[in-house]
């Protein structure tokens, strides 16, 4: 997955979604159940994920892996990892 | 046209009549009691029923990342730091309408893999998982929402969701991370390290063969190393998480550099207290992250009532993240958070809640007195509690989750029993727990009554009414038999009569020690029970009694696996006694080697993956300053030898004794030939049913019919017939004694355990036909004291007499399932009849009984159209599970169970 943009973001990239399971969630704004893999709405607000962090470096061969440059030893990570509690997160 | 077995037997004047009593009406009879939850409870339950079992690698990743950074650190501190990091980074998700919050992961029914225990499955499936991730990505959004049958199980990959083991769904974008994580644990997991060292056991080739032949169901140490034990919530309730952190830091200072006179592990106390403080900090951060999320939602929420609810959730979480709870709601939320924390730190199934009604009673009583709560609000909270526990999933190995556990997590809530002084412990809160369980019918928590003659009649009738709803709970356990077992097994560790009264049930049916603590709330003192023992469901798992007998018949050889399992005995089996002697020898060989290997696996576990948070909760770790692996718990002699297939085994011995050795109608060679040929029948797999009645002959030939009839007509267990029951008695006396001859890694003797969970399905699937007339591949009788379907012909009391021909307190447990047609227990009189039935079994010395109250026709309809029966619950063996999430062999077995249309 490339870094989330308005063109490819999903509902589970949005802070307003309470994910129920791997297919769907409840939107806190509308209180409706939405399928994750359907188009997002104008009220989309990005959830902090490794994939949208400035410190994230994409893997050259696998778009679902990357490296965290916030740490000196450059641990691997993955773009979909939620970083809401990560002290080193910087919006990309 | 080849005939079905049922037809053949009818023609011979025999019947696989699986009904006892008057014939039930042909009309489908539904369960009588149907109640509804509150609107909130219904909404949350509906949400669960539409939720898919979902997994993510977030916790897995954070744990592994921190673990890798701490190479060289003292192991318990390394583990605690990794846990702290993972807990602190869990994503909090709160759903509208919830009152109780928090979850294992960021899904409503979420879980995560623990490759540090075992990574082999993911590595083996890597290419399949990658392929599924790539193939399915193009499906439309609509397709994503329609998965196959199986309730919440993700049975196949669709859209951007990949199915793992036909149960868990994971987003395809996480497959690369899953693979990376699995690879990082190669050679370092408990499984890998355990395997490296268990191969040094000289008899290891036998163990390997036992696993390949599925004579032993699964390995203990890396699949479910904890669980089948009872929680202890006392310390967080009494001191609060902040108080416990402070305690850990103070004790750390007191013991630093001091051996305390113990030259072996005295110095470990420093590392234990450091680790305790770290993991508590992680859990505190996790709760506080949920509080922050609740405040955030309150800030965004426009609807005033929902806004206020989020604020109350935030206030509750903030308080309990530091302090002892003040109210019933705070106490309930804290115990739920604690429970989740334990089952997140290890792969655990069967972590029992224990006696919740007695533990939370102080808060309930004082809240009512102060007007802070009403009974209606308590009922609503208890419904929320039920749904939250039902949401708990366990990500263990596929063969364990599907094959043994049927996806269940066995969170057992115990009611009844005695208090510290030996009086009835039942209380009003337990009545409300029963009411909520009838209103909001879900699979968890399951409920068990510790039946005692001192319990009030009204309480027992209410519990029976709940059983009558048909959900299978509460199950009924004999308190005095359980206490007697505890005193026998645990006197060597200081068990007293007073402490034996604190007993509870770990997992579905593991009798386990408890202890008493004095809780102080607003100056008033209450003695509350809690667990203080190790897992009571680890050691030697599910040795298949009928399969070992099969090996005896064929000189140690397994024809299905085409392998020599045991060394050939080379005996002619000329007498019944010789058969029994060889069987016992083979069985003991199996137990001996599996025990040695399990000891090594558990030893690796306690050195590399020890319980840290559970070692804070369970007495006496905080006092001793030692974690579970260093005998920190009060009671450690809990490991077991577990059997499966008892009824089929006993019936087989009885049939052989009668037909081959007493009547001498046929020879052992005749039997061997017939078994290999499945008595001329097709296999269960060919027929597509695992139920005996559905089996079909291969052809019109009747080569084995006479032998087969003789075997079927031989005396069977469950009919109060000493011919079969004496064999059972003899076996039980040997089995219960044999188990105690083996020592666990903790240097304490094992004891016998006799439950099947769902293992009777997969173990039956790999067993040839057995001498009792069971056909190849069909499921064994469930439990241990249940009769084989259709063979108990003399009513329930005859069954009870058979079952209680031996002393149940010699074993950790025994297990009995009865299926009763709803028409047999209609109305208030029906409740009374059901209680009388239960009481009769308890008074004869039976340890456990549980009921399915259901018309078999309903089950057949549910099998044909599962989509119409999403919320149908039935009792398997020690647990209640959604019908649609149970495997077909077990479904067939439950349908086949004798249905009692009369209770006398």
Short mmCIF file of C-alpha atoms in Angstrom, two decimals, chain B residues 114-579:
data_model
loop_
_atom_site.label_atom_id
_atom_site.label_comp_id
_atom_site.label_asym_id
_atom_site.label_seq_id
_atom_site.Cartn_x
_atom_site.Cartn_y
_atom_site.Cartn_z
CA UNK B 114 2.16 -14.93 19.16
CA UNK B 115 5.00 -16.30 17.03
CA UNK B 116 7.24 -16.22 20.10
CA UNK B 117 5.28 -19.29 21.15
CA UNK B 118 5.04 -20.94 17.74
CA UNK B 119 5.69 -19.56 14.29
CA UNK B 120 5.72 -22.75 12.26
CA UNK B 121 2.15 -22.54 10.97
CA UNK B 122 2.68 -19.08 9.45
CA UNK B 123 5.93 -20.07 7.81
CA UNK B 124 4.38 -23.20 6.37
CA UNK B 125 1.48 -21.19 5.00
CA UNK B 126 3.43 -18.12 3.87
CA UNK B 127 3.14 -18.76 0.17
CA UNK B 128 -0.57 -19.64 0.50
CA UNK B 129 -1.22 -16.48 2.48
CA UNK B 130 0.67 -14.32 0.01
CA UNK B 131 -1.21 -15.87 -2.89
CA UNK B 132 -4.53 -15.28 -1.16
CA UNK B 133 -3.53 -11.68 -0.48
CA UNK B 134 -2.76 -11.07 -4.12
CA UNK B 135 -5.62 -13.04 -5.65
CA UNK B 136 -8.52 -11.65 -3.75
CA UNK B 137 -7.76 -7.95 -3.85
CA UNK B 138 -9.94 -7.22 -6.87
CA UNK B 139 -13.30 -8.24 -5.42
CA UNK B 140 -16.05 -5.70 -5.01
CA UNK B 141 -17.08 -4.20 -1.70
CA UNK B 142 -20.31 -6.20 -1.67
CA UNK B 143 -18.49 -9.48 -1.92
CA UNK B 144 -16.44 -8.55 1.09
CA UNK B 145 -19.48 -8.52 3.32
CA UNK B 146 -20.61 -12.01 2.33
CA UNK B 147 -18.47 -14.72 3.73
CA UNK B 148 -19.16 -18.40 3.82
CA UNK B 149 -21.06 -20.25 6.52
CA UNK B 150 -19.42 -20.61 9.90
CA UNK B 151 -20.88 -17.69 11.83
CA UNK B 152 -18.12 -15.22 12.56
CA UNK B 153 -15.44 -17.49 11.17
CA UNK B 154 -13.66 -16.12 8.11
CA UNK B 155 -13.77 -19.35 6.18
CA UNK B 156 -12.25 -18.10 2.96
CA UNK B 157 -10.29 -15.15 1.61
CA UNK B 158 -12.38 -12.47 -0.09
CA UNK B 159 -11.60 -8.93 -1.19
CA UNK B 160 -8.81 -7.45 0.89
CA UNK B 161 -9.33 -9.99 3.64
CA UNK B 162 -7.23 -13.12 3.90
CA UNK B 163 -8.46 -16.14 5.81
CA UNK B 164 -6.08 -17.77 8.24
CA UNK B 165 -6.88 -21.38 9.11
CA UNK B 166 -10.46 -20.94 7.98
CA UNK B 167 -11.26 -18.91 11.05
CA UNK B 168 -9.42 -15.60 11.39
CA UNK B 169 -9.49 -12.77 8.90
CA UNK B 170 -6.53 -10.43 8.42
CA UNK B 171 -6.14 -7.44 6.08
CA UNK B 172 -3.97 -8.43 3.13
CA UNK B 173 -1.74 -5.41 3.74
CA UNK B 174 -0.54 -7.10 6.95
CA UNK B 175 0.55 -10.38 5.38
CA UNK B 176 4.09 -9.15 4.70
CA UNK B 177 4.44 -8.04 8.31
CA UNK B 178 3.06 -11.36 9.56
CA UNK B 179 5.58 -13.23 7.47
CA UNK B 180 8.43 -10.99 8.61
CA UNK B 181 7.45 -11.44 12.25
CA UNK B 182 7.18 -15.21 11.94
CA UNK B 183 10.63 -15.37 10.38
CA UNK B 184 12.12 -13.35 13.23
CA UNK B 185 11.10 -15.97 15.74
CA UNK B 186 12.50 -18.98 13.89
CA UNK B 187 14.75 -20.87 16.24
CA UNK B 188 13.74 -18.68 19.19
CA UNK B 189 10.12 -19.60 19.80
CA UNK B 190 9.03 -21.85 22.66
CA UNK B 191 8.00 -24.38 20.01
CA UNK B 192 11.38 -24.38 18.29
CA UNK B 193 13.47 -24.40 21.45
CA UNK B 194 11.22 -26.97 23.05
CA UNK B 195 11.49 -29.15 19.97
CA UNK B 196 15.28 -28.86 19.96
CA UNK B 197 15.53 -30.18 23.49
CA UNK B 198 12.68 -32.66 23.53
CA UNK B 199 14.51 -34.57 20.79
CA UNK B 200 17.12 -35.33 23.43
CA UNK B 201 14.60 -37.52 25.23
CA UNK B 202 15.69 -41.05 24.29
CA UNK B 203 12.11 -42.13 23.60
CA UNK B 204 11.41 -39.09 21.45
CA UNK B 205 10.73 -41.12 18.26
CA UNK B 206 7.73 -42.62 20.04
CA UNK B 207 6.44 -39.16 20.89
CA UNK B 208 6.78 -38.04 17.32
CA UNK B 209 4.88 -41.06 16.15
CA UNK B 210 2.17 -40.52 18.75
CA UNK B 211 1.64 -37.01 17.40
CA UNK B 212 1.63 -38.14 13.76
CA UNK B 213 -0.89 -40.85 14.54
CA UNK B 214 -2.88 -38.34 16.60
CA UNK B 215 -2.86 -40.63 19.59
CA UNK B 216 -1.97 -37.53 21.57
CA UNK B 217 -3.98 -34.50 20.49
CA UNK B 218 -1.53 -31.63 20.88
CA UNK B 219 1.58 -30.34 22.58
CA UNK B 220 1.13 -28.45 25.77
CA UNK B 221 3.90 -25.96 26.20
CA UNK B 222 3.65 -23.80 23.13
CA UNK B 223 -0.02 -24.00 22.21
CA UNK B 224 -1.89 -23.05 25.37
CA UNK B 225 0.75 -22.82 28.10
CA UNK B 226 -1.62 -21.02 30.47
CA UNK B 227 -5.33 -21.07 31.06
CA UNK B 228 -7.63 -23.69 32.53
CA UNK B 229 -7.05 -21.80 35.73
CA UNK B 230 -8.87 -19.17 37.74
CA UNK B 231 -8.09 -15.50 37.88
CA UNK B 232 -7.49 -13.54 41.04
CA UNK B 233 -8.70 -9.94 40.97
CA UNK B 234 -8.02 -9.21 44.64
CA UNK B 235 -4.80 -7.20 44.36
CA UNK B 236 -5.97 -4.68 41.74
CA UNK B 237 -9.32 -4.33 43.53
CA UNK B 238 -7.72 -3.78 46.91
CA UNK B 239 -4.72 -1.65 45.96
CA UNK B 240 -5.40 -0.27 42.51
CA UNK B 241 -2.87 -0.39 39.70
CA UNK B 242 -1.05 2.65 41.05
CA UNK B 243 -0.81 1.03 44.47
CA UNK B 244 0.59 -2.14 42.96
CA UNK B 245 3.23 -0.21 41.00
CA UNK B 246 4.25 1.53 44.22
CA UNK B 247 4.37 -1.82 46.03
CA UNK B 248 6.56 -3.35 43.32
CA UNK B 249 9.02 -0.44 43.45
CA UNK B 250 9.24 -0.58 47.24
CA UNK B 251 9.78 -4.31 47.30
CA UNK B 252 12.37 -3.98 44.57
CA UNK B 253 14.37 -1.72 46.81
CA UNK B 254 13.97 -4.04 49.81
CA UNK B 255 15.26 -7.13 48.03
CA UNK B 256 17.90 -5.64 45.75
CA UNK B 257 21.16 -7.43 46.47
CA UNK B 258 19.61 -9.74 49.07
CA UNK B 259 19.37 -13.47 48.61
CA UNK B 260 16.90 -13.89 51.48
CA UNK B 261 18.69 -17.11 52.39
CA UNK B 262 17.88 -18.73 49.05
CA UNK B 263 21.09 -19.30 47.13
CA UNK B 264 19.28 -20.59 44.08
CA UNK B 265 16.63 -18.02 43.19
CA UNK B 266 16.65 -15.51 46.03
CA UNK B 267 18.36 -12.87 43.89
CA UNK B 268 15.66 -13.28 41.21
CA UNK B 269 13.30 -11.30 43.40
CA UNK B 270 14.88 -8.06 42.26
CA UNK B 271 14.18 -8.83 38.61
CA UNK B 272 10.67 -10.05 39.40
CA UNK B 273 9.66 -6.82 41.12
CA UNK B 274 11.24 -4.75 38.36
CA UNK B 275 9.29 -6.76 35.80
CA UNK B 276 6.07 -6.47 37.81
CA UNK B 277 6.37 -2.70 37.88
CA UNK B 278 7.06 -2.51 34.16
CA UNK B 279 4.11 -4.62 33.05
CA UNK B 280 1.79 -2.75 35.40
CA UNK B 281 2.95 0.52 33.86
CA UNK B 282 2.14 -0.85 30.43
CA UNK B 283 -1.35 -1.88 31.47
CA UNK B 284 -1.89 1.47 33.15
CA UNK B 285 -0.88 3.25 29.94
CA UNK B 286 -3.26 1.05 27.96
CA UNK B 287 -6.21 1.91 30.21
CA UNK B 288 -5.27 5.60 30.07
CA UNK B 289 -5.15 5.49 26.26
CA UNK B 290 -8.72 4.24 26.34
CA UNK B 291 -9.63 7.09 28.69
CA UNK B 292 -8.08 9.57 26.26
CA UNK B 293 -10.03 8.07 23.38
CA UNK B 294 -13.25 8.31 25.41
CA UNK B 295 -12.56 11.99 26.10
CA UNK B 296 -11.82 12.54 22.41
CA UNK B 297 -15.11 10.93 21.42
CA UNK B 298 -16.95 12.96 24.07
CA UNK B 299 -15.44 16.08 22.53
CA UNK B 300 -16.66 15.15 19.05
CA UNK B 301 -20.07 13.75 20.02
CA UNK B 302 -23.12 15.89 19.38
CA UNK B 303 -25.80 13.65 20.85
CA UNK B 304 -26.00 14.61 24.59
CA UNK B 305 -26.78 11.18 26.03
CA UNK B 306 -23.99 9.48 24.10
CA UNK B 307 -21.64 12.35 24.99
CA UNK B 308 -22.38 11.87 28.67
CA UNK B 309 -21.78 8.14 28.35
CA UNK B 310 -18.37 8.72 26.82
CA UNK B 311 -17.54 11.11 29.65
CA UNK B 312 -18.56 8.52 32.26
CA UNK B 313 -16.44 5.91 30.52
CA UNK B 314 -13.48 8.30 30.53
CA UNK B 315 -13.92 9.13 34.21
CA UNK B 316 -14.21 5.49 35.14
CA UNK B 317 -11.09 4.52 33.19
CA UNK B 318 -9.04 7.41 34.50
CA UNK B 319 -9.92 6.49 38.06
CA UNK B 320 -9.20 2.78 37.78
CA UNK B 321 -5.96 3.31 35.89
CA UNK B 322 -4.53 4.43 39.22
CA UNK B 323 -6.89 3.75 42.15
CA UNK B 324 -8.90 0.94 43.69
CA UNK B 325 -12.45 1.01 42.34
CA UNK B 326 -15.16 2.73 44.36
CA UNK B 327 -18.28 1.46 42.65
CA UNK B 328 -19.72 -1.65 41.09
CA UNK B 329 -19.21 -0.32 37.58
CA UNK B 330 -15.59 0.66 38.26
CA UNK B 331 -14.90 -2.74 39.80
CA UNK B 332 -16.47 -4.54 36.87
CA UNK B 333 -14.48 -2.46 34.36
CA UNK B 334 -11.24 -3.06 36.25
CA UNK B 335 -11.76 -6.82 36.47
CA UNK B 336 -12.51 -6.90 32.75
CA UNK B 337 -9.37 -4.91 31.95
CA UNK B 338 -7.30 -7.20 34.16
CA UNK B 339 -8.78 -10.26 32.51
CA UNK B 340 -7.94 -8.97 29.04
CA UNK B 341 -4.44 -8.07 30.12
CA UNK B 342 -3.73 -11.62 31.27
CA UNK B 343 -5.05 -13.22 28.11
CA UNK B 344 -3.02 -10.78 26.04
CA UNK B 345 0.27 -11.63 27.68
CA UNK B 346 0.14 -15.26 26.59
CA UNK B 347 -1.82 -17.67 24.47
CA UNK B 348 -4.58 -18.54 26.87
CA UNK B 349 -7.88 -20.28 26.65
CA UNK B 350 -9.85 -21.15 29.73
CA UNK B 351 -8.91 -18.28 32.00
CA UNK B 352 -11.85 -18.48 34.33
CA UNK B 353 -13.40 -15.43 35.88
CA UNK B 354 -14.09 -17.40 39.04
CA UNK B 355 -16.72 -16.40 41.52
CA UNK B 356 -17.51 -12.96 40.16
CA UNK B 357 -20.77 -12.57 42.07
CA UNK B 358 -18.96 -13.12 45.35
CA UNK B 359 -15.99 -10.94 44.34
CA UNK B 360 -18.05 -7.93 43.24
CA UNK B 361 -20.71 -8.33 45.92
CA UNK B 362 -19.15 -5.68 48.25
CA UNK B 363 -19.46 -3.03 45.52
CA UNK B 364 -22.97 -4.15 44.59
CA UNK B 365 -24.15 -4.12 48.19
CA UNK B 366 -22.71 -0.70 48.99
CA UNK B 367 -23.83 0.88 45.69
CA UNK B 368 -27.39 -0.25 46.35
CA UNK B 369 -27.32 1.02 49.93
CA UNK B 370 -26.00 4.39 48.78
CA UNK B 371 -28.51 4.64 45.93
CA UNK B 372 -25.70 4.81 43.37
CA UNK B 373 -27.12 1.98 41.30
CA UNK B 374 -30.32 0.05 40.72
CA UNK B 375 -30.83 -3.64 40.07
CA UNK B 376 -31.98 -2.77 36.56
CA UNK B 377 -28.71 -0.97 35.88
CA UNK B 378 -26.75 -3.91 37.27
CA UNK B 379 -28.64 -6.22 34.92
CA UNK B 380 -27.80 -3.99 31.98
CA UNK B 381 -24.13 -3.92 32.96
CA UNK B 382 -24.12 -7.69 33.31
CA UNK B 383 -25.52 -8.00 29.78
CA UNK B 384 -22.73 -5.75 28.50
CA UNK B 385 -20.30 -7.95 30.43
CA UNK B 386 -21.66 -11.05 28.71
CA UNK B 387 -21.23 -9.57 25.25
CA UNK B 388 -17.71 -8.33 26.00
CA UNK B 389 -16.62 -11.77 27.14
CA UNK B 390 -18.20 -13.35 24.09
CA UNK B 391 -16.04 -11.05 21.97
CA UNK B 392 -12.88 -12.64 23.35
CA UNK B 393 -11.07 -14.70 20.73
CA UNK B 394 -7.94 -16.80 21.15
CA UNK B 395 -5.33 -17.13 18.43
CA UNK B 396 -3.74 -20.50 19.14
CA UNK B 397 -2.63 -23.09 16.62
CA UNK B 398 -5.25 -24.15 14.08
CA UNK B 399 -5.52 -27.71 15.36
CA UNK B 400 -6.11 -26.44 18.86
CA UNK B 401 -8.54 -23.62 18.10
CA UNK B 402 -10.66 -25.55 15.63
CA UNK B 403 -10.04 -29.14 16.58
CA UNK B 404 -10.12 -29.00 20.34
CA UNK B 405 -11.66 -25.72 21.35
CA UNK B 406 -14.22 -25.23 18.56
CA UNK B 407 -13.19 -21.60 18.76
CA UNK B 408 -14.33 -21.27 22.36
CA UNK B 409 -12.39 -19.38 25.02
CA UNK B 410 -13.94 -20.90 28.16
CA UNK B 411 -14.30 -17.90 30.42
CA UNK B 412 -16.01 -19.69 33.25
CA UNK B 413 -18.02 -17.75 35.84
CA UNK B 414 -18.65 -19.79 38.95
CA UNK B 415 -21.60 -19.41 41.29
CA UNK B 416 -22.62 -21.15 44.48
CA UNK B 417 -20.25 -23.21 46.56
CA UNK B 418 -19.32 -22.40 50.12
CA UNK B 419 -17.77 -19.42 51.82
CA UNK B 420 -14.72 -19.52 54.04
CA UNK B 421 -16.74 -20.64 57.03
CA UNK B 422 -18.49 -23.46 55.18
CA UNK B 423 -21.83 -21.70 54.70
CA UNK B 424 -23.65 -21.16 51.42
CA UNK B 425 -21.82 -18.55 49.34
CA UNK B 426 -24.77 -17.83 47.03
CA UNK B 427 -25.98 -14.23 46.99
CA UNK B 428 -28.37 -11.84 45.28
CA UNK B 429 -25.80 -10.68 42.75
CA UNK B 430 -25.45 -14.27 41.55
CA UNK B 431 -29.22 -14.36 41.01
CA UNK B 432 -28.87 -11.27 38.82
CA UNK B 433 -26.00 -12.92 36.95
CA UNK B 434 -28.37 -15.79 36.17
CA UNK B 435 -31.13 -13.38 35.12
CA UNK B 436 -28.78 -11.52 32.79
CA UNK B 437 -27.60 -14.84 31.36
CA UNK B 438 -31.18 -15.81 30.54
CA UNK B 439 -32.00 -12.41 29.07
CA UNK B 440 -28.85 -11.99 27.03
CA UNK B 441 -27.98 -15.43 25.75
CA UNK B 442 -24.39 -15.55 24.52
CA UNK B 443 -21.65 -18.16 24.57
CA UNK B 444 -19.60 -16.37 27.24
CA UNK B 445 -19.11 -16.30 30.04
CA UNK B 446 -20.17 -19.87 30.57
CA UNK B 447 -21.50 -20.47 34.06
CA UNK B 448 -20.92 -23.29 36.50
CA UNK B 449 -22.79 -23.99 39.71
CA UNK B 450 -20.78 -25.48 42.55
CA UNK B 451 -23.63 -27.63 43.77
CA UNK B 452 -23.74 -28.07 47.52
CA UNK B 453 -26.49 -29.31 49.83
CA UNK B 454 -26.19 -26.04 51.74
CA UNK B 455 -27.30 -23.89 48.82
CA UNK B 456 -30.77 -22.37 49.12
CA UNK B 457 -33.52 -24.06 47.13
CA UNK B 458 -34.59 -20.82 45.47
CA UNK B 459 -31.07 -20.28 44.19
CA UNK B 460 -30.87 -23.80 42.82
CA UNK B 461 -34.24 -23.46 41.11
CA UNK B 462 -33.16 -20.19 39.49
CA UNK B 463 -29.95 -21.81 38.25
CA UNK B 464 -31.96 -24.74 36.90
CA UNK B 465 -34.32 -22.36 35.15
CA UNK B 466 -31.27 -20.87 33.45
CA UNK B 467 -30.08 -24.34 32.40
CA UNK B 468 -33.54 -24.92 30.98
CA UNK B 469 -33.14 -22.06 28.49
CA UNK B 470 -31.03 -24.51 26.52
CA UNK B 471 -27.79 -22.61 26.40
CA UNK B 472 -26.02 -25.33 28.29
CA UNK B 473 -25.16 -23.14 31.26
CA UNK B 474 -24.93 -23.39 34.05
CA UNK B 475 -23.16 -26.71 34.14
CA UNK B 476 -23.26 -28.36 37.53
CA UNK B 477 -20.26 -29.45 39.55
CA UNK B 478 -20.22 -31.30 42.82
CA UNK B 479 -18.64 -29.01 45.38
CA UNK B 480 -17.84 -31.69 47.95
CA UNK B 481 -16.32 -34.06 45.40
CA UNK B 482 -14.21 -31.17 44.16
CA UNK B 483 -13.11 -30.28 47.67
CA UNK B 484 -12.19 -33.88 48.38
CA UNK B 485 -10.04 -33.98 45.26
CA UNK B 486 -8.26 -30.76 46.24
CA UNK B 487 -7.42 -32.07 49.67
CA UNK B 488 -6.09 -35.33 48.23
CA UNK B 489 -3.96 -33.67 45.55
CA UNK B 490 -2.84 -30.50 47.30
CA UNK B 491 -2.32 -31.45 50.93
CA UNK B 492 1.32 -31.88 50.01
CA UNK B 493 1.38 -28.12 49.31
CA UNK B 494 -0.53 -27.14 52.44
CA UNK B 495 -4.17 -27.33 51.34
CA UNK B 496 -6.62 -27.10 54.24
CA UNK B 497 -10.36 -27.67 54.47
CA UNK B 498 -10.97 -23.94 54.77
CA UNK B 499 -8.96 -23.22 51.65
CA UNK B 500 -10.56 -26.09 49.77
CA UNK B 501 -13.86 -24.20 50.07
CA UNK B 502 -12.41 -21.53 47.79
CA UNK B 503 -12.26 -23.99 44.91
CA UNK B 504 -13.32 -22.88 41.49
CA UNK B 505 -13.27 -24.33 38.01
CA UNK B 506 -10.53 -23.39 35.58
CA UNK B 507 -11.47 -23.48 31.92
CA UNK B 508 -14.46 -25.71 31.33
CA UNK B 509 -13.98 -28.29 34.01
CA UNK B 510 -10.60 -28.23 35.70
CA UNK B 511 -10.99 -28.36 39.47
CA UNK B 512 -8.46 -25.93 40.77
CA UNK B 513 -7.44 -24.50 44.14
CA UNK B 514 -8.44 -21.08 45.31
CA UNK B 515 -7.77 -18.99 48.37
CA UNK B 516 -9.41 -16.25 50.43
CA UNK B 517 -8.44 -12.62 50.76
CA UNK B 518 -10.03 -9.97 52.92
CA UNK B 519 -11.17 -7.06 50.78
CA UNK B 520 -11.75 -3.74 52.50
CA UNK B 521 -14.25 -1.33 50.96
CA UNK B 522 -15.17 1.83 52.82
CA UNK B 523 -14.04 0.29 56.07
CA UNK B 524 -16.11 -2.85 55.70
CA UNK B 525 -14.37 -6.21 55.24
CA UNK B 526 -15.36 -9.08 52.99
CA UNK B 527 -13.65 -12.39 52.39
CA UNK B 528 -13.49 -12.98 48.65
CA UNK B 529 -12.25 -16.06 46.78
CA UNK B 530 -9.76 -16.11 43.92
CA UNK B 531 -7.46 -18.44 42.05
CA UNK B 532 -3.93 -19.17 43.24
CA UNK B 533 -2.79 -22.10 41.13
CA UNK B 534 -1.08 -22.89 37.88
CA UNK B 535 -2.80 -24.09 34.77
CA UNK B 536 -4.81 -27.18 35.61
CA UNK B 537 -5.11 -28.17 31.97
CA UNK B 538 -1.53 -28.70 30.91
CA UNK B 539 0.68 -31.75 30.76
CA UNK B 540 -0.32 -34.77 28.72
CA UNK B 541 -3.20 -33.77 26.46
CA UNK B 542 -5.94 -36.12 25.32
CA UNK B 543 -4.48 -39.56 24.92
CA UNK B 544 -6.91 -41.45 22.73
CA UNK B 545 -8.00 -44.56 24.63
CA UNK B 546 -9.63 -46.29 21.63
CA UNK B 547 -6.66 -45.57 19.37
CA UNK B 548 -4.26 -47.14 21.85
CA UNK B 549 -6.53 -50.20 21.88
CA UNK B 550 -6.35 -50.24 18.11
CA UNK B 551 -2.55 -50.35 18.42
CA UNK B 552 -2.89 -53.29 20.80
CA UNK B 553 -4.99 -55.15 18.21
CA UNK B 554 -2.40 -54.56 15.51
CA UNK B 555 0.81 -55.21 17.42
CA UNK B 556 1.65 -51.54 17.85
CA UNK B 557 0.96 -50.63 14.23
CA UNK B 558 -1.22 -47.76 12.99
CA UNK B 559 -2.81 -48.79 9.70
CA UNK B 560 -4.13 -45.34 8.92
CA UNK B 561 -0.74 -43.63 9.28
CA UNK B 562 1.02 -46.77 8.02
CA UNK B 563 3.52 -46.58 10.83
CA UNK B 564 4.81 -48.70 13.68
CA UNK B 565 3.91 -46.57 16.67
CA UNK B 566 4.71 -48.79 19.66
CA UNK B 567 7.23 -51.60 19.71
CA UNK B 568 5.46 -54.80 18.70
CA UNK B 569 4.17 -56.64 21.77
CA UNK B 570 4.11 -59.93 19.82
CA UNK B 571 1.48 -61.41 22.11
CA UNK B 572 -1.40 -63.52 20.84
CA UNK B 573 -3.93 -61.74 23.04
CA UNK B 574 -5.32 -65.06 24.17
CA UNK B 575 -7.03 -63.70 27.25
CA UNK B 576 -8.92 -60.57 28.15
CA UNK B 577 -6.41 -59.88 30.90
CA UNK B 578 -3.61 -59.93 28.36
CA UNK B 579 -5.39 -57.33 26.23
#
